[in-house]
mmCIF file of C-alpha atoms in Angstrom:
data_model
loop_
_atom_site.group_PDB
_atom_site.id
_atom_site.type_symbol
_atom_site.label_atom_id
_atom_site.label_comp_id
_atom_site.label_asym_id
_atom_site.label_seq_id
_atom_site.Cartn_x
_atom_site.Cartn_y
_atom_site.Cartn_z
ATOM 1 C CA MET A 1 20.398 -69.686 -102.268
ATOM 2 C CA ARG A 2 17.583 -72.189 -102.703
ATOM 3 C CA ASN A 3 17.038 -70.989 -106.281
ATOM 4 C CA LEU A 4 20.748 -71.183 -107.050
ATOM 5 C CA ILE A 5 20.970 -74.795 -105.836
ATOM 6 C CA ASN A 6 17.892 -75.754 -107.795
ATOM 7 C CA TYR A 7 19.098 -74.011 -110.951
ATOM 8 C CA TYR A 8 22.666 -75.361 -111.027
ATOM 9 C CA TYR A 9 22.130 -78.783 -109.449
ATOM 10 C CA GLN A 10 18.426 -79.503 -109.917
ATOM 11 C CA LEU A 11 18.096 -80.280 -106.220
ATOM 12 C CA GLU A 12 15.255 -79.293 -103.920
ATOM 13 C CA PRO A 13 16.961 -78.561 -100.591
ATOM 14 C CA ILE A 14 15.294 -78.816 -97.204
ATOM 15 C CA ASP A 15 16.230 -76.460 -94.356
ATOM 16 C CA ILE A 16 19.229 -74.619 -95.730
ATOM 17 C CA HIS A 17 21.582 -73.571 -92.925
ATOM 18 C CA HIS A 18 24.210 -70.888 -93.403
ATOM 19 C CA SER A 19 27.377 -70.944 -91.323
ATOM 20 C CA ASN A 20 30.511 -68.936 -92.052
ATOM 21 C CA ALA A 21 31.712 -69.943 -95.522
ATOM 22 C CA TYR A 22 29.226 -72.691 -96.330
ATOM 23 C CA TYR A 23 25.586 -73.731 -96.618
ATOM 24 C CA THR A 24 24.294 -77.154 -95.562
ATOM 25 C CA PHE A 25 21.059 -78.860 -96.531
ATOM 26 C CA ILE A 26 19.414 -82.271 -96.962
ATOM 27 C CA VAL A 27 17.843 -83.816 -100.050
ATOM 28 C CA LYS A 28 16.183 -87.247 -99.756
ATOM 29 C CA ASN A 29 18.025 -87.944 -96.481
ATOM 30 C CA GLU A 30 21.397 -87.196 -98.084
ATOM 31 C CA LYS A 31 23.579 -84.423 -96.695
ATOM 32 C CA TYR A 32 25.150 -81.694 -98.803
ATOM 33 C CA ARG A 33 27.428 -78.756 -98.163
ATOM 34 C CA LEU A 34 27.907 -75.861 -100.577
ATOM 35 C CA GLN A 35 31.228 -74.506 -99.382
ATOM 36 C CA GLU A 36 33.378 -71.591 -100.369
ATOM 37 C CA ILE A 37 36.786 -72.591 -101.683
ATOM 38 C CA PRO A 38 40.016 -70.755 -102.473
ATOM 39 C CA ASP A 39 41.119 -70.035 -105.995
ATOM 40 C CA ILE A 40 42.502 -73.486 -106.771
ATOM 41 C CA SER A 41 41.912 -76.034 -109.501
ATOM 42 C CA VAL A 42 38.689 -77.776 -108.514
ATOM 43 C CA GLU A 43 39.046 -80.092 -111.498
ATOM 44 C CA GLN A 44 42.379 -81.318 -110.140
ATOM 45 C CA VAL A 45 40.827 -81.961 -106.709
ATOM 46 C CA TYR A 46 37.931 -83.760 -108.394
ATOM 47 C CA HIS A 47 40.223 -86.161 -110.263
ATOM 48 C CA PHE A 48 42.279 -86.731 -107.118
ATOM 49 C CA MET A 49 39.040 -87.546 -105.270
ATOM 50 C CA MET A 50 38.011 -90.004 -107.993
ATOM 51 C CA GLU A 51 41.405 -91.695 -107.891
ATOM 52 C CA LEU A 52 41.076 -92.159 -104.134
ATOM 53 C CA TRP A 53 37.569 -93.580 -104.496
ATOM 54 C CA GLN A 54 38.854 -96.070 -107.073
ATOM 55 C CA ARG A 55 41.507 -97.122 -104.557
ATOM 56 C CA GLY A 56 38.867 -97.603 -101.890
ATOM 57 C CA VAL A 57 39.544 -94.432 -99.888
ATOM 58 C CA TYR A 58 36.443 -92.478 -98.915
ATOM 59 C CA THR A 59 36.190 -88.708 -99.258
ATOM 60 C CA HIS A 60 33.235 -86.405 -99.645
ATOM 61 C CA GLN A 61 31.963 -86.408 -103.220
ATOM 62 C CA ILE A 62 32.210 -83.318 -105.400
ATOM 63 C CA VAL A 63 28.868 -82.873 -107.163
ATOM 64 C CA THR A 64 29.052 -81.298 -110.613
ATOM 65 C CA THR A 65 26.412 -78.934 -111.948
ATOM 66 C CA VAL A 66 23.835 -79.901 -114.559
ATOM 67 C CA THR A 67 26.255 -78.521 -117.164
ATOM 68 C CA ASN A 68 29.155 -80.565 -115.694
ATOM 69 C CA GLU A 69 30.890 -77.605 -114.094
ATOM 70 C CA TYR A 70 32.907 -78.220 -110.950
ATOM 71 C CA PHE A 71 31.904 -75.049 -109.123
ATOM 72 C CA VAL A 72 29.570 -72.065 -109.182
ATOM 73 C CA HIS A 73 30.032 -68.372 -108.474
ATOM 74 C CA PHE A 74 27.852 -66.618 -105.953
ATOM 75 C CA ASP A 75 28.297 -63.179 -104.437
ATOM 76 C CA GLN A 76 31.736 -62.918 -106.144
ATOM 77 C CA LYS A 77 32.924 -66.106 -104.433
ATOM 78 C CA LYS A 78 33.608 -69.613 -105.690
ATOM 79 C CA TYR A 79 31.557 -72.485 -104.220
ATOM 80 C CA VAL A 80 31.649 -76.229 -104.681
ATOM 81 C CA LEU A 81 28.927 -78.702 -103.703
ATOM 82 C CA LEU A 82 29.932 -81.741 -101.658
ATOM 83 C CA LYS A 83 27.832 -84.757 -100.694
ATOM 84 C CA TYR A 84 28.926 -86.359 -97.423
ATOM 85 C CA TYR A 85 27.888 -89.182 -95.098
ATOM 86 C CA VAL A 86 29.585 -88.424 -91.784
ATOM 87 C CA ASP A 87 28.579 -86.555 -88.652
ATOM 88 C CA GLU A 88 30.160 -83.228 -89.503
ATOM 89 C CA LYS A 89 30.339 -82.158 -85.841
ATOM 90 C CA GLU A 90 32.020 -85.264 -84.439
ATOM 91 C CA GLU A 91 35.623 -84.617 -83.458
ATOM 92 C CA ILE A 92 38.268 -87.058 -84.597
ATOM 93 C CA SER A 93 40.469 -89.029 -82.231
ATOM 94 C CA PHE A 94 44.118 -89.821 -82.832
ATOM 95 C CA SER A 95 43.252 -93.503 -83.195
ATOM 96 C CA LEU A 96 40.839 -92.607 -85.994
ATOM 97 C CA LEU A 97 43.518 -90.496 -87.663
ATOM 98 C CA GLU A 98 45.931 -93.435 -87.422
ATOM 99 C CA GLU A 99 43.306 -95.735 -88.921
ATOM 100 C CA PHE A 100 42.937 -93.348 -91.854
ATOM 101 C CA GLN A 101 46.721 -93.290 -92.314
ATOM 102 C CA ARG A 102 47.057 -97.080 -92.117
ATOM 103 C CA GLN A 103 44.387 -97.445 -94.785
ATOM 104 C CA LEU A 104 46.541 -95.359 -97.085
ATOM 105 C CA LEU A 105 49.661 -97.423 -96.444
ATOM 106 C CA TYR A 106 48.166 -100.380 -98.303
ATOM 107 C CA LEU A 107 47.417 -98.394 -101.441
ATOM 108 C CA PRO A 108 49.712 -98.439 -104.460
ATOM 109 C CA PRO A 109 52.409 -95.856 -103.728
ATOM 110 C CA ILE A 110 51.985 -92.322 -104.939
ATOM 111 C CA GLU A 111 54.853 -91.132 -107.099
ATOM 112 C CA ALA A 112 57.364 -88.888 -105.405
ATOM 113 C CA SER A 113 55.820 -85.466 -105.004
ATOM 114 C CA LYS A 114 56.744 -82.877 -107.579
ATOM 115 C CA ASN A 115 56.359 -80.258 -104.893
ATOM 116 C CA ARG A 116 59.498 -78.720 -103.478
ATOM 117 C CA LYS A 117 60.816 -80.129 -100.229
ATOM 118 C CA TRP A 118 59.762 -78.838 -96.846
ATOM 119 C CA SER A 119 63.035 -77.062 -96.073
ATOM 120 C CA ASP A 120 62.855 -74.867 -99.193
ATOM 121 C CA LEU A 121 59.244 -73.906 -98.518
ATOM 122 C CA TRP A 122 59.916 -73.275 -94.848
ATOM 123 C CA SER A 123 63.019 -71.187 -95.621
ATOM 124 C CA GLU A 124 61.082 -69.001 -98.037
ATOM 125 C CA LYS A 125 58.296 -68.579 -95.495
ATOM 126 C CA ILE A 126 60.747 -67.579 -92.762
ATOM 127 C CA ASP A 127 62.495 -65.129 -95.106
ATOM 128 C CA TYR A 128 59.157 -63.533 -95.904
ATOM 129 C CA PHE A 129 58.191 -63.343 -92.233
ATOM 130 C CA GLU A 130 61.509 -61.668 -91.434
ATOM 131 C CA TYR A 131 60.910 -59.145 -94.215
ATOM 132 C CA GLN A 132 57.459 -58.387 -92.782
ATOM 133 C CA MET A 133 58.951 -57.887 -89.338
ATOM 134 C CA SER A 134 61.554 -55.467 -90.700
ATOM 135 C CA GLN A 135 58.796 -53.427 -92.332
ATOM 136 C CA PHE A 136 55.889 -53.646 -89.898
ATOM 137 C CA GLY A 137 57.209 -55.208 -86.696
ATOM 138 C CA VAL A 138 57.047 -51.972 -84.721
ATOM 139 C CA LYS A 139 53.231 -52.221 -84.829
ATOM 140 C CA TYR A 140 53.249 -55.659 -83.162
ATOM 141 C CA PRO A 141 55.161 -55.624 -79.858
ATOM 142 C CA ILE A 142 54.091 -59.127 -78.806
ATOM 143 C CA ILE A 143 55.254 -60.605 -82.112
ATOM 144 C CA ARG A 144 58.459 -58.582 -81.960
ATOM 145 C CA GLU A 145 59.334 -59.981 -78.536
ATOM 146 C CA SER A 146 58.508 -63.615 -79.354
ATOM 147 C CA PHE A 147 59.409 -63.903 -83.032
ATOM 148 C CA SER A 148 63.079 -64.872 -82.689
ATOM 149 C CA TYR A 149 62.371 -67.879 -80.456
ATOM 150 C CA TYR A 150 59.910 -69.496 -82.868
ATOM 151 C CA VAL A 151 61.995 -68.692 -85.938
ATOM 152 C CA GLY A 152 64.940 -70.295 -84.140
ATOM 153 C CA LEU A 153 62.982 -73.531 -83.662
ATOM 154 C CA ALA A 154 62.040 -73.562 -87.338
ATOM 155 C CA GLU A 155 65.622 -72.946 -88.436
ATOM 156 C CA VAL A 156 66.845 -75.925 -86.388
ATOM 157 C CA GLY A 157 64.263 -78.075 -88.206
ATOM 158 C CA ILE A 158 65.331 -76.708 -91.600
ATOM 159 C CA SER A 159 68.986 -77.381 -90.813
ATOM 160 C CA LEU A 160 68.257 -80.954 -89.681
ATOM 161 C CA PHE A 161 66.230 -81.664 -92.788
ATOM 162 C CA ASN A 162 68.932 -80.351 -95.115
ATOM 163 C CA THR A 163 71.594 -82.343 -93.255
ATOM 164 C CA TYR A 164 69.833 -85.712 -93.089
ATOM 165 C CA PHE A 165 67.480 -85.820 -96.061
ATOM 166 C CA ASP A 166 68.866 -85.266 -99.537
ATOM 167 C CA VAL A 167 66.433 -87.495 -101.460
ATOM 168 C CA GLU A 168 62.880 -86.941 -102.633
ATOM 169 C CA GLU A 169 60.354 -87.908 -100.037
ATOM 170 C CA LYS A 170 57.854 -90.700 -100.504
ATOM 171 C CA THR A 171 54.391 -89.288 -100.071
ATOM 172 C CA ILE A 172 50.944 -90.441 -99.097
ATOM 173 C CA VAL A 173 47.644 -88.611 -98.800
ATOM 174 C CA SER A 174 47.784 -86.169 -95.899
ATOM 175 C CA HIS A 175 45.875 -83.082 -94.808
ATOM 176 C CA ARG A 176 46.619 -79.390 -95.069
ATOM 177 C CA ARG A 177 45.777 -79.055 -91.399
ATOM 178 C CA ILE A 178 44.533 -81.617 -88.883
ATOM 179 C CA LYS A 179 44.133 -80.535 -85.280
ATOM 180 C CA TRP A 180 42.969 -82.198 -82.089
ATOM 181 C CA ASN A 181 39.510 -80.660 -82.548
ATOM 182 C CA SER A 182 39.189 -81.341 -86.278
ATOM 183 C CA THR A 183 35.990 -83.110 -87.251
ATOM 184 C CA LEU A 184 35.110 -86.084 -89.396
ATOM 185 C CA TYR A 185 34.121 -83.577 -92.039
ATOM 186 C CA ASP A 186 37.663 -82.147 -92.031
ATOM 187 C CA LEU A 187 39.159 -85.628 -92.201
ATOM 188 C CA TYR A 188 37.332 -86.571 -95.406
ATOM 189 C CA ASP A 189 37.139 -83.165 -97.099
ATOM 190 C CA PRO A 190 38.953 -83.539 -100.469
ATOM 191 C CA PHE A 191 39.891 -79.856 -100.328
ATOM 192 C CA ASN A 192 41.810 -80.547 -97.139
ATOM 193 C CA LEU A 193 43.912 -83.292 -98.748
ATOM 194 C CA ILE A 194 47.417 -83.002 -100.149
ATOM 195 C CA GLU A 195 50.349 -85.309 -100.837
ATOM 196 C CA ASP A 196 52.985 -85.275 -98.117
ATOM 197 C CA SER A 197 54.866 -87.584 -95.788
ATOM 198 C CA LYS A 198 52.868 -89.871 -93.531
ATOM 199 C CA VAL A 199 54.013 -88.035 -90.381
ATOM 200 C CA ARG A 200 52.609 -84.630 -91.380
ATOM 201 C CA ASP A 201 49.137 -85.242 -89.929
ATOM 202 C CA SER A 202 50.457 -86.754 -86.710
ATOM 203 C CA ALA A 203 52.818 -83.852 -86.071
ATOM 204 C CA GLU A 204 50.145 -81.228 -86.715
ATOM 205 C CA TYR A 205 47.683 -83.114 -84.514
ATOM 206 C CA PHE A 206 50.125 -83.290 -81.605
ATOM 207 C CA LYS A 207 51.248 -79.675 -81.925
ATOM 208 C CA SER A 208 47.666 -78.488 -81.676
ATOM 209 C CA LEU A 209 46.996 -80.933 -78.818
ATOM 210 C CA TYR A 210 49.937 -79.431 -76.933
ATOM 211 C CA MET A 211 48.165 -76.075 -77.077
ATOM 212 C CA LYS A 212 45.254 -77.731 -75.297
ATOM 213 C CA LYS A 213 46.910 -79.694 -72.507
ATOM 214 C CA GLU A 214 50.740 -79.651 -72.757
ATOM 215 C CA THR A 215 51.279 -83.041 -71.072
ATOM 216 C CA ILE A 216 51.344 -85.127 -74.234
ATOM 217 C CA LEU A 217 54.850 -86.634 -74.205
ATOM 218 C CA GLU A 218 53.631 -90.103 -73.209
ATOM 219 C CA GLU A 219 51.158 -90.097 -76.099
ATOM 220 C CA ILE A 220 53.905 -89.091 -78.528
ATOM 221 C CA ILE A 221 56.243 -91.786 -77.197
ATOM 222 C CA LEU A 222 53.543 -94.407 -77.783
ATOM 223 C CA TYR A 223 53.166 -93.100 -81.322
ATOM 224 C CA LEU A 224 56.934 -93.212 -81.990
ATOM 225 C CA ARG A 225 57.060 -96.831 -80.811
ATOM 226 C CA ASN A 226 54.563 -97.850 -83.477
ATOM 227 C CA PRO A 227 56.202 -100.529 -85.663
ATOM 228 C CA TYR A 228 54.864 -99.095 -88.902
ATOM 229 C CA LEU A 229 57.147 -96.057 -88.435
ATOM 230 C CA SER A 230 60.694 -96.253 -89.755
ATOM 231 C CA ASN A 231 63.579 -94.282 -88.262
ATOM 232 C CA TYR A 232 63.261 -92.062 -91.327
ATOM 233 C CA ASP A 233 59.652 -91.343 -90.311
ATOM 234 C CA ARG A 234 60.588 -90.732 -86.679
ATOM 235 C CA MET A 235 63.213 -88.147 -87.586
ATOM 236 C CA LEU A 236 60.834 -86.430 -89.996
ATOM 237 C CA PHE A 237 58.237 -86.305 -87.242
ATOM 238 C CA PHE A 238 60.715 -84.639 -84.899
ATOM 239 C CA ILE A 239 61.647 -82.105 -87.580
ATOM 240 C CA ARG A 240 58.001 -81.243 -88.160
ATOM 241 C CA MET A 241 57.496 -80.815 -84.416
ATOM 242 C CA LEU A 242 60.318 -78.267 -84.486
ATOM 243 C CA PHE A 243 58.353 -76.110 -86.907
ATOM 244 C CA PRO A 244 55.911 -74.165 -84.673
ATOM 245 C CA SER A 245 52.952 -73.944 -87.038
ATOM 246 C CA PHE A 246 50.650 -73.059 -84.110
ATOM 247 C CA TYR A 247 52.579 -69.770 -83.793
ATOM 248 C CA PHE A 248 53.054 -69.073 -87.491
ATOM 249 C CA ASP A 249 49.390 -69.746 -88.320
ATOM 250 C CA ALA A 250 48.389 -67.115 -85.770
ATOM 251 C CA TYR A 251 51.125 -64.793 -86.995
ATOM 252 C CA GLU A 252 49.856 -64.988 -90.594
ATOM 253 C CA GLU A 253 46.269 -64.387 -89.499
ATOM 254 C CA ILE A 254 47.366 -61.243 -87.672
ATOM 255 C CA MET A 255 49.567 -59.914 -90.459
ATOM 256 C CA ASP A 256 47.263 -60.769 -93.368
ATOM 257 C CA ASN A 257 44.238 -59.190 -91.712
ATOM 258 C CA GLN A 258 46.057 -56.437 -89.807
ATOM 259 C CA LYS A 259 44.641 -57.634 -86.507
ATOM 260 C CA SER A 260 45.872 -57.038 -82.998
ATOM 261 C CA ASP A 261 48.617 -59.400 -81.842
ATOM 262 C CA GLU A 262 47.042 -59.732 -78.380
ATOM 263 C CA PRO A 263 45.711 -63.281 -79.128
ATOM 264 C CA LEU A 264 49.334 -64.432 -79.392
ATOM 265 C CA LYS A 265 49.747 -63.960 -75.643
ATOM 266 C CA GLU A 266 47.777 -67.137 -74.932
ATOM 267 C CA ILE A 267 49.746 -69.126 -77.514
ATOM 268 C CA ILE A 268 53.050 -67.902 -76.117
ATOM 269 C CA GLU A 269 51.979 -68.694 -72.557
ATOM 270 C CA LYS A 270 50.851 -72.193 -73.501
ATOM 271 C CA SER A 271 53.984 -72.925 -75.496
ATOM 272 C CA LYS A 272 56.528 -71.537 -73.015
ATOM 273 C CA ASN A 273 57.606 -75.087 -72.109
ATOM 274 C CA TYR A 274 57.547 -76.389 -75.662
ATOM 275 C CA ASP A 275 61.289 -76.974 -75.618
ATOM 276 C CA HIS A 276 60.723 -79.491 -72.773
ATOM 277 C CA LEU A 277 58.435 -81.491 -75.055
ATOM 278 C CA LEU A 278 60.997 -81.344 -77.862
ATOM 279 C CA ARG A 279 63.686 -82.548 -75.443
ATOM 280 C CA GLY A 280 61.541 -85.534 -74.497
ATOM 281 C CA ILE A 281 61.012 -86.464 -78.155
ATOM 282 C CA TYR A 282 64.730 -85.971 -78.836
ATOM 283 C CA ASN A 283 65.635 -88.330 -75.993
ATOM 284 C CA GLU A 284 63.129 -90.922 -77.203
ATOM 285 C CA LEU A 285 64.662 -90.823 -80.687
ATOM 286 C CA SER A 286 68.011 -91.841 -79.203
ATOM 287 C CA ASN A 287 66.451 -95.267 -78.476
ATOM 288 C CA TYR A 288 66.138 -95.881 -82.212
ATOM 289 C CA MET A 289 69.030 -94.085 -83.872
ATOM 290 C CA THR A 290 72.100 -91.948 -83.432
ATOM 291 C CA VAL A 291 70.652 -88.491 -83.048
ATOM 292 C CA PRO A 292 72.488 -85.302 -84.029
ATOM 293 C CA TYR A 293 73.990 -83.286 -81.193
ATOM 294 C CA ILE A 294 71.803 -80.284 -80.372
ATOM 295 C CA SER A 295 73.241 -78.525 -77.326
ATOM 296 C CA TRP A 296 70.083 -76.861 -76.010
ATOM 297 C CA LEU A 297 68.193 -80.176 -76.189
ATOM 298 C CA LYS A 298 70.984 -82.012 -74.399
ATOM 299 C CA LYS A 299 70.731 -79.701 -71.420
ATOM 300 C CA MET A 300 68.492 -81.039 -68.658
#
């Protein structure tokens, strides 16, 4: 690996450390990570990164090779080199995530995303999951017993979105996944950035936090009372909370890698009172707007 880095980047690394899908090293007191990436357009990510830097938003820097390539191949995998300045092990706080989001609010607006809306993507995902269950569900008894509940939550969210939002969403820079234990490295990784609504990160953060400690309603209520959120944002947040990504992420990991579904037991146990959290958010929304009638959330 040392020879590869020297050959493609003309860098002399000190103390190369290998961990999972990346290598880290230091050159002249500057930190670098050579990380494996999926088969996506690195050039597109690079230009997005440069646009953010020009707008004053920090991300890790993609370092091109001596021949101006955006990535290298090693061991039949694609790697990109990133220079970064943060403590890669320091976990983010929600206040830091909010600070990142507020910074983006003052940028010139990003054009409406050309991506398809959430409800279409979610519907296709659910349809595919249901097909998988019809074909392979007998192998996964824990999934088979729990699947309907989580699909039901998602379908309520899809229905609400289709009923209340018929216009293209305004988007800002968000993350593919941000969790309560995400690090500063995750926060500023350009390969973790996408365009989406400003409530995406908050919803994913709180859903993962619920898996840790459950009693998070007061924190969510404080968030919903933030004056920079519109009622449009608050409803979108609620809809995203209805989509149980903590379950579906685990489901996909099991199905894609043909693993045992035993790890889902802990997720199911921790999320057994998730509808109580949703009811609390639903009730809080009624302080700001006329909320749609959802019978199972009205029940106390």
